[in-house]
Every structure is written in C-alpha cells, then in structure tokens.
Amino acid sequence: MKLINRIKSGVGLFTLLTSLSACHSTFRQDSFEDKASFMEYVKDLDYGLKMVAEFPNGVKITPLFVPNDLILSEAKDKESFKGNLYLILSFSRNGKELLSQLPQGEYGAFVQTFSFGMDRFISAFIDDSKEAIKPIMTSFQPTYQMTNSNDLLVVFKRSEILNGRKLRLVINDFGLQTAEIKFNFDSKDIAYLSNVNILN
C-alpha cells in the first residue's frame, strides 16, 4: 500500500491543472512520414491532442487522441472502423510503467482491472452535458516492464464525441485513490485527426 498511500497524499497537488484547456497552434500538419514522426509532433501540448496530469510522487496520467492510421494498418480496417475515435491513456511513475511498481499483492488485481474493467471508470461529456458517453471498448496489453508506461487503448464513437464544442474526459478512481481526474479538450482539435495521413 506504500505507493497508493503516496498517491493519495499527492491528490490535488497536480503540477498541471487538468481542468484548463491547452493553448492551440494555428498551424496543422496533415501528412506524416511514419508513426514516429506523428508521435514526435503531438508531444507539443499546444496542439491540444495530449494532456498530462502529474502528481508530486512521480505518477503521471497522459491521455492522447490519435488518428486511425496510428492504430489500423489495413485499408479495409480503416474504412470499416472510420467511425471510431481512438485514445491512448498512459500511466507511469518516474518514467517507468506504473503497474510494475505496485505492491506484489495488488499487481494481479490491477492488471485484471486494466484488462477487463477500465471502461467502467472512463467517461466523456460534451459541453455542459451531464450525460456520460462511455467507451465502446478498451484494450490493454501487458508489456512486462519493457516500456515507459502502461498504455490503455480507449475507443469511442466519433459521432458521439465530436457532437459539441468541448469534450471533458473524466477518469474516476479505480483503486489508486487519485480521486476524479478531468481533462478538457477542444472538439476542433480532435476533429483534425480525420485529416491526418500517416504514409508508412
């Protein structure tokens, strides 16, 4: 419980106020040589596709909206699933996977939650609406300390998510005692992804 207690003690002390929307750049690049070049591009928070909530104890939660080309490789899949909107939700601590740093007795339960139950804790809200939009699916693949974060793929229906001016992404506490975390996105920033073309 040591890590969880440290997380709890840091709640409310984000270095980033996630309730604030990012400032946006006026220039938009639509074509990218490969997936790596796109990921390098969206590191800039000014583009409004990525936000970061960071706790004093090193825990970091990062939502990133990505284009279909980053997830789907086959042309037929891109056509079949063009109505989907993809979000990568990353969890880390001090630059390493979060789950691997949990107490051994809790690791299995959290992996189970990530694998089969995270859709219960994630919601989106349009503008000032109180009606929650739930993901149509979430997907998690354990990476066994081979990456810098635990990444959860979250899938929404594009037509539901982009039906307004603002999008509020809410992550409810799922056992880390982080309380409710909110990220505010501009729908126009997310809509830009439909124009992105990753060449290779």
XYZ file of C-alpha atoms in Angstrom:
200
model
C 0.000 0.000 0.000
C 3.008 2.337 0.176
C 2.708 3.567 -3.399
C -1.049 4.020 -3.143
C -0.656 5.996 0.089
C 1.880 8.258 -1.598
C -0.512 8.770 -4.498
C -3.302 9.654 -2.095
C -1.106 12.197 -0.326
C -0.431 13.918 -3.626
C -4.043 14.291 -4.781
C -4.889 17.914 -5.510
C -1.249 18.875 -5.990
C -1.030 18.398 -9.760
C 1.773 20.300 -11.415
C -0.670 20.748 -14.282
C -4.215 21.994 -13.760
C -6.042 19.472 -15.924
C -9.260 21.468 -15.815
C -7.633 24.044 -18.084
C -7.652 23.638 -21.847
C -4.399 23.819 -23.774
C -3.466 26.756 -25.967
C -3.588 25.821 -29.632
C -1.236 26.339 -32.532
C -2.701 27.739 -35.740
C -0.573 25.506 -37.996
C -1.698 21.929 -38.608
C 0.429 19.305 -40.290
C -1.743 16.733 -42.063
C 0.810 14.311 -43.532
C 3.478 12.364 -41.634
C 6.215 10.095 -42.931
C 5.617 7.462 -40.263
C 4.066 6.840 -36.842
C 7.177 8.023 -35.022
C 7.058 11.415 -36.724
C 3.416 11.866 -35.715
C 4.179 10.975 -32.081
C 7.033 13.476 -32.082
C 4.685 16.129 -33.483
C 1.999 15.727 -30.806
C 4.476 15.955 -27.939
C 3.754 19.674 -28.177
C 0.790 20.177 -25.847
C -0.220 23.291 -27.799
C -1.823 21.086 -30.454
C -4.485 20.088 -27.937
C -4.405 16.326 -28.555
C -2.372 15.442 -25.498
C -2.606 16.469 -21.850
C -0.690 15.498 -18.745
C -1.716 15.127 -15.113
C 1.363 14.699 -12.940
C 1.454 14.080 -9.210
C 4.317 15.138 -6.905
C 5.171 11.472 -6.277
C 6.023 10.944 -9.952
C 2.745 9.368 -11.055
C 1.738 10.632 -14.494
C -1.518 10.065 -16.400
C -1.473 11.114 -20.051
C -4.429 10.996 -22.467
C -3.568 11.292 -26.174
C -6.059 11.264 -29.041
C -4.589 9.609 -32.143
C -5.645 9.163 -35.791
C -6.977 5.867 -37.128
C -3.801 5.444 -39.184
C -1.813 5.040 -35.977
C -3.949 2.098 -34.828
C -5.099 0.451 -38.064
C -2.739 -0.685 -40.811
C -5.038 -2.354 -43.340
C -7.034 -0.138 -45.710
C -10.151 -2.272 -45.244
C -9.935 -1.832 -41.463
C -9.537 1.935 -41.816
C -12.719 2.017 -43.855
C -14.648 -0.361 -41.575
C -13.725 1.477 -38.388
C -13.629 5.079 -39.626
C -16.499 5.856 -37.234
C -14.258 5.142 -34.244
C -12.151 7.624 -32.296
C -9.021 6.336 -30.565
C -7.477 7.494 -27.313
C -4.274 6.179 -25.740
C -4.305 6.568 -21.968
C -0.825 6.169 -20.467
C 0.031 5.509 -16.811
C 3.577 5.846 -15.492
C 5.615 6.702 -12.439
C 9.063 8.265 -12.579
C 9.386 7.354 -16.237
C 8.507 3.682 -15.805
C 5.387 1.524 -16.010
C 3.044 2.277 -13.128
C 1.706 -1.243 -12.591
C 5.136 -2.804 -12.174
C 5.750 -0.525 -9.180
C 2.637 -1.593 -7.271
C 2.943 -3.963 -4.288
C 3.177 -7.557 -5.474
C -0.068 -8.496 -3.762
C -2.016 -5.864 -5.728
C -0.411 -6.195 -9.153
C -2.693 -9.001 -10.353
C -5.884 -7.190 -9.348
C -4.854 -4.024 -11.200
C -3.887 -5.982 -14.320
C -7.339 -7.583 -14.193
C -8.963 -4.152 -13.967
C -6.880 -2.778 -16.834
C -7.645 -5.823 -18.971
C -11.369 -6.160 -18.383
C -12.855 -3.300 -16.381
C -11.430 0.127 -17.228
C -14.447 1.097 -19.337
C -16.370 1.435 -16.051
C -14.065 4.226 -14.890
C -13.792 6.300 -18.076
C -16.445 8.719 -19.336
C -16.700 11.643 -21.738
C -19.049 14.618 -21.550
C -19.969 17.079 -24.306
C -20.003 20.790 -23.441
C -22.013 21.231 -20.206
C -23.983 17.996 -20.559
C -24.184 15.661 -17.569
C -24.933 12.672 -19.784
C -21.926 10.375 -19.786
C -20.618 8.890 -23.018
C -18.959 5.533 -22.386
C -16.234 3.889 -24.473
C -17.395 1.189 -26.854
C -14.311 -0.775 -25.820
C -10.977 -0.625 -24.013
C -7.930 -2.783 -24.689
C -4.837 -3.425 -22.593
C -1.745 -5.479 -23.379
C 0.751 -6.068 -20.519
C 4.295 -5.145 -21.552
C 6.174 -6.527 -18.534
C 8.412 -3.526 -17.840
C 9.594 -3.253 -21.466
C 8.137 0.245 -21.998
C 7.973 3.566 -20.140
C 4.250 3.380 -19.365
C 1.201 1.133 -19.177
C -0.924 2.112 -22.192
C -4.667 1.587 -22.418
C -6.427 1.917 -25.778
C -9.841 3.548 -25.388
C -12.328 3.587 -28.267
C -15.283 5.966 -28.589
C -17.828 6.522 -31.343
C -16.636 9.551 -33.292
C -20.173 10.878 -33.876
C -20.878 10.945 -30.134
C -17.589 12.511 -29.090
C -17.489 15.294 -31.679
C -21.074 16.421 -31.149
C -20.202 19.701 -29.475
C -17.547 22.370 -28.955
C -15.851 20.973 -25.857
C -15.048 17.468 -24.662
C -14.468 16.660 -20.999
C -12.693 13.358 -20.355
C -13.195 12.012 -16.834
C -11.254 9.193 -15.181
C -12.769 8.008 -11.935
C -10.627 6.478 -9.230
C -10.099 2.767 -9.913
C -8.071 1.882 -6.857
C -5.139 4.297 -6.811
C -7.091 6.800 -4.693
C -6.392 9.619 -7.145
C -9.962 10.915 -6.930
C -11.716 12.051 -10.114
C -9.435 13.418 -12.832
C -10.755 15.712 -15.578
C -9.202 16.707 -18.902
C -10.800 19.377 -21.108
C -10.297 19.130 -24.879
C -11.448 21.297 -27.775
C -13.523 19.236 -30.221
C -11.943 21.046 -33.182
C -8.519 19.765 -32.166
C -9.789 16.187 -32.103
C -11.701 16.576 -35.381
C -8.389 17.484 -37.049
C -7.329 13.833 -36.711
C -9.692 12.802 -39.511
C -7.401 14.683 -41.932
C -4.167 13.074 -40.740
C -2.404 10.741 -43.144
C 0.500 8.572 -41.936
C 2.350 7.375 -45.036
C 4.313 4.411 -43.675
